[in-house]
Amino acid sequence: MNLRIASYEEYQEKYQHSVNDPEEFWSDIAQTFLWKEPWTNTLNWNFTEPKITWFDGGKLNITENLLDRHLETRGDQVAFFWEPNEMDADGKTITYRELHAEVCKLSNAMRGLGVEKGDRVCIYMPMILESIVAILACARIGAVHSIVFAGFSSNALADRINDAQAKLVITSDGLNRGNKKVDIKTMVDEALLSCPSIEHSIVVNCTHSNPEMKSGRDVWYNEIMEGQPTTCEAETMDAEDLLFILYTSGSTGKPKGVVHTCGGYMVYTSYSFQNVFQHEQGDVFWCTADIGWITGHSYIVYGPLLAGATSVIFEGIPTYPDAGRFWQICEKYKVNQFYTAPTAIRSLMGHGLEVVNKYDLSALKVIGSVGEPINEEAWQWYFDHIGKKNCPVVDTWWQTETGGIMLSGLGNLSPMRATHAGYPLPGIQPVLLDGDGNEIHESEQEGYLCIKFPWPSILRTTYGDHERCKNVYFSNYDNYYFTGDGAKRDANGMYRIIGRVDDVINVSGHRFGTAEIEDAINTNKYAIESAVVGFPHDIKGQGIYAYVVVDPSKMDDQDTIIASVMDSVSKGIGKIAKPDKIQLVSGLPKTRSGKIMRRILRKIAEGEKSNFGDTSTLLDPDLVIEIVENSI
Ligand code: WT7
């Protein structure tokens, strides 16, 4: 079960082995898990259809690997310390044995509601222990979970429920976030008005907000759990059966449902967790992500539990009651491995060192970063003041689609360089391609980051639309998985991620498609047309700049229009996607063939006033002058 590499030399050996004989390499690792039946075929793949299977024919249930398997050896060990939003409120702990019992109870209850293997279940919940139970109960009975971040609007929730044709939604009455309470059941109720596939909702009483319960549809979590047996036979799953769907944004259209399957995802999240964080028995791990994102799936839930780790899960936000909250929690639970996003680091940096130095962070051994490029200044602050210059920073690059960490240092084993994610994990074969699809071998050249060989947790499809999966990830370059990121490799082979090369923007580590935000804006009654671009933002990494075309005769009431456009984005996607800047314009710069010249709009958003490169194809150059003059 211990999959941890112990030295840099061993990493190099393992890496070589994983490239020379990937099947043997991964099969040795997979054998350390609990299978009900062995696989017959370690790997089958082609990147053309694409069709990728790992451990095909193998039968398992992932929850037996992360719960049952641990009962004998660490049943009484804490699986999670739950830290509530309020600093002075009582936290909770749950041991592996208790978690097993709760998961079994909810599994039985869900089966009682008619949920069967293969059915989709939507989870729209806060950061509470019941959410972990809900996720694992789905996996136990073979239902496919689709977690939707509870900051998404009811429209966004409805889209995801409908795309997956979910039968059940698990939610709570409300959630606590800093000094705010949000009644999320209301959002669910609104969404369900247009979700005919949903038969039931299970509601956790979290904020005691006394919501309306629709009879025949809504059931309370605590009531349905009552009297359920604390054991439940785990469904037998094929390695390639769906484990979950997670919606993520792309360049075009609505968010797509990235599909991960049971066997490969299990093997890779466990392996990557143990190696990147160098987590040892007895350590306490804390990943500050939300369960609604892939980071929460892989490194709050699956990776740590598979490894039998003890983790912290936090309900609140980094700045409540003050900007010392993260560090207070690190001290309280003696956190050994801490994993957060650059945006959090940048926002906390601004609050000075007093709120950091008040706390004892000496238990920290490894500190991690994820979600967006980490700038030099934030890296240094994190290394100096949180890691006290003796914890390695693991800058982990990966994606919803990759399921697990792809490029990163391994704890204190690997050399590190600020702002560089570093080396590929064993089994990962990255390449940089030029515009013609040729591999770049020289160092310090920028290229398109692609992966040329499958790893166990690569996405298998996009739910309900395999063609889309093929087009987005496997068609740009034949026989490569295309990440959408640009990167550079230094003379020592370390990778540095530059950022997205497509129309995806990364705001505080959250991914949005510009088209998706434009669609939300275009539902607004004042908006004739719109174009959204990213611009550099000190804290968020990228901010959202929206150019909205409105009828010039209505321009005198700009504030009303801007507020109304903001509202449309909140309703269409969620408050997290609200533009930082909205500029009302009389038209968008287009080519004679009608294509929006986004390059110019990006430059204007960056503050550029005149150097727009070749503008000879521009239909109306005066429009650019107008936009520059009124830019924000
Ligand atoms: C995109 C994936 C899986 C982590 C959470 C985000 C960017 C992610 C890094 C990093 C630079 C990073 C990339 C990637 N990204 N980690 N360490 N350094 N950029 O998952 O929402 O699927 O977004 O986040 O641009 O493509 P996601």
XYZ file of N, CA and C and ligand atoms in Angstrom, residues 246-249 258 289 293-296 298-299 339 341-342 369-374 394-405 407-408 419-421 449 481 483-486 496-502 504-506 509-512 542, ligand 1:
204
model
N -17.608 15.585 -13.962
C -17.373 16.907 -13.390
C -17.360 17.912 -14.537
N -18.238 18.899 -14.431
C -18.374 19.881 -15.515
C -17.273 20.912 -15.436
N -16.701 21.221 -16.588
C -15.664 22.239 -16.633
C -15.796 23.044 -17.920
N -15.291 24.273 -17.876
C -15.479 25.182 -19.000
C -14.423 24.994 -20.069
N -16.680 16.220 -17.871
C -15.500 15.366 -17.964
C -15.781 14.065 -17.201
N -9.109 23.465 -1.140
C -10.034 23.599 -2.282
C -11.470 23.296 -1.855
N -14.642 21.345 -7.106
C -13.613 21.373 -8.162
C -12.848 20.063 -8.145
N -12.099 19.823 -9.205
C -11.360 18.553 -9.286
C -10.337 18.435 -8.152
N -9.765 19.553 -7.717
C -8.790 19.473 -6.634
C -9.425 18.875 -5.389
N -10.668 19.263 -5.132
C -11.388 18.702 -3.992
C -11.666 17.216 -4.191
N -9.987 14.993 -6.006
C -8.799 14.131 -6.010
C -7.963 14.245 -4.745
N -7.924 15.465 -4.154
C -7.007 15.631 -3.020
C -7.660 16.085 -1.718
N -2.052 22.623 1.127
C -2.206 22.707 -0.334
C -3.234 23.779 -0.654
N -4.182 27.641 -3.282
C -4.072 28.255 -4.613
C -3.325 29.584 -4.534
N -2.610 29.948 -5.589
C -1.883 31.224 -5.621
C -2.768 32.422 -5.295
N 0.870 24.347 -4.218
C 0.154 25.382 -4.952
C -0.532 24.731 -6.144
N -1.702 25.221 -6.494
C -2.449 24.628 -7.603
C -3.451 25.598 -8.209
N -3.699 25.433 -9.483
C -4.829 26.103 -10.107
C -4.482 27.160 -11.122
N -3.305 27.760 -11.003
C -2.907 28.836 -11.900
C -1.408 29.039 -11.709
N -0.792 29.733 -12.635
C 0.641 29.984 -12.462
C 0.879 30.790 -11.189
N 1.907 30.431 -10.445
C 2.222 31.201 -9.238
C 3.358 32.157 -9.584
N 5.508 22.618 -3.598
C 5.182 21.798 -4.762
C 4.145 22.542 -5.591
N 4.606 23.010 -6.752
C 3.727 23.755 -7.664
C 3.159 22.706 -8.615
N 1.912 22.328 -8.369
C 1.338 21.171 -9.062
C 0.504 21.612 -10.250
N 0.927 21.229 -11.434
C 0.130 21.527 -12.632
C -0.694 20.313 -13.025
N -1.971 20.540 -13.223
C -2.855 19.486 -13.727
C -4.182 20.100 -14.091
N -5.169 19.294 -14.429
C -6.452 19.788 -14.934
C -7.583 18.850 -14.532
N -8.797 19.348 -14.645
C -9.966 18.501 -14.414
C -9.840 17.221 -15.255
N -9.381 17.411 -16.479
C -9.305 16.300 -17.431
C -8.217 15.302 -17.089
N -7.176 15.737 -16.382
C -6.075 14.809 -16.104
C -6.337 13.995 -14.838
N -7.323 14.408 -14.049
C -7.715 13.658 -12.861
C -6.756 13.770 -11.696
N -5.483 13.906 -11.975
C -4.487 13.995 -10.909
C -3.324 14.865 -11.351
N -2.427 15.116 -10.410
C -1.267 15.994 -10.625
C -0.325 15.389 -11.669
N 2.517 17.499 -13.359
C 3.853 18.068 -13.249
C 3.983 18.637 -11.853
N 5.059 18.286 -11.159
C 5.239 18.793 -9.803
C 6.522 18.226 -9.220
N 8.316 29.437 -9.575
C 7.413 29.591 -10.731
C 7.480 28.437 -11.729
N 8.219 27.391 -11.406
C 8.275 26.219 -12.287
C 7.559 25.044 -11.628
N 6.630 24.448 -12.366
C 5.943 23.281 -11.815
C 6.934 22.122 -11.681
N 1.632 22.686 -24.697
C 1.870 21.541 -23.825
C 0.902 20.410 -24.186
N -2.592 14.227 -26.564
C -3.623 14.893 -25.758
C -3.199 16.353 -25.633
N -3.478 20.026 -23.977
C -3.906 20.529 -22.667
C -4.590 21.891 -22.714
N -4.316 22.657 -23.784
C -4.832 24.029 -23.820
C -3.891 25.022 -23.158
N -2.772 24.531 -22.606
C -1.801 25.417 -21.955
C -0.551 25.588 -22.810
N 0.069 26.753 -22.649
C 1.390 26.977 -23.211
C 2.417 26.800 -22.104
N 7.666 25.168 -17.013
C 7.027 26.354 -16.454
C 5.771 26.602 -17.273
N 4.629 26.707 -16.599
C 3.371 26.912 -17.310
C 3.189 28.401 -17.575
N 2.900 28.751 -18.823
C 2.709 30.164 -19.156
C 1.239 30.548 -18.957
N 0.348 29.691 -19.378
C -1.082 29.987 -19.224
C -1.851 29.399 -20.395
N -3.152 29.657 -20.410
C -3.998 29.075 -21.444
C -3.712 29.716 -22.807
N -3.785 28.902 -23.825
C -3.610 29.424 -25.172
C -4.943 29.447 -25.923
N -6.024 29.102 -25.220
C -7.350 29.102 -25.850
C -8.223 30.180 -25.208
N -10.022 30.337 -22.749
C -10.397 29.993 -21.382
C -9.675 30.984 -20.486
N -10.377 31.547 -19.504
C -9.676 32.420 -18.573
C -9.721 31.822 -17.181
N -8.670 32.127 -16.431
C -8.486 31.518 -15.126
C -8.569 32.623 -14.072
N -8.060 30.909 -10.014
C -7.961 29.454 -10.106
C -9.237 28.798 -10.607
N -10.262 29.600 -10.928
C -11.497 29.040 -11.487
C -11.515 29.274 -12.975
N -11.989 28.274 -13.664
C -11.887 28.274 -15.109
C -13.198 28.680 -15.747
N -13.157 29.660 -16.633
C -14.359 30.075 -17.366
C -14.045 30.198 -18.844
N -6.133 36.408 -13.310
C -6.791 37.083 -14.424
C -8.114 37.655 -13.953
C -6.029 24.772 -15.747
C -6.893 23.633 -15.313
C -6.425 20.862 -11.462
C -6.162 21.992 -10.669
C -7.275 22.974 -10.532
C -7.666 23.670 -11.800
C -4.245 25.957 -14.835
C -3.596 24.437 -12.939
C -1.576 25.089 -12.533
C -0.247 25.351 -12.096
C -0.070 26.946 -13.776
C -2.070 25.832 -13.612
C -3.885 25.515 -16.235
C -4.786 24.330 -16.465
N -3.330 25.412 -13.837
N -2.543 24.238 -12.140
N 0.309 24.708 -11.052
N 0.467 26.290 -12.758
N -1.318 26.762 -14.236
O -8.250 22.742 -12.659
O -10.189 24.062 -13.486
O -9.374 22.033 -14.725
O -8.037 24.153 -14.709
O -5.565 25.480 -14.601
O -4.164 26.541 -17.130
O -5.038 24.061 -17.816
P -9.043 23.221 -13.902
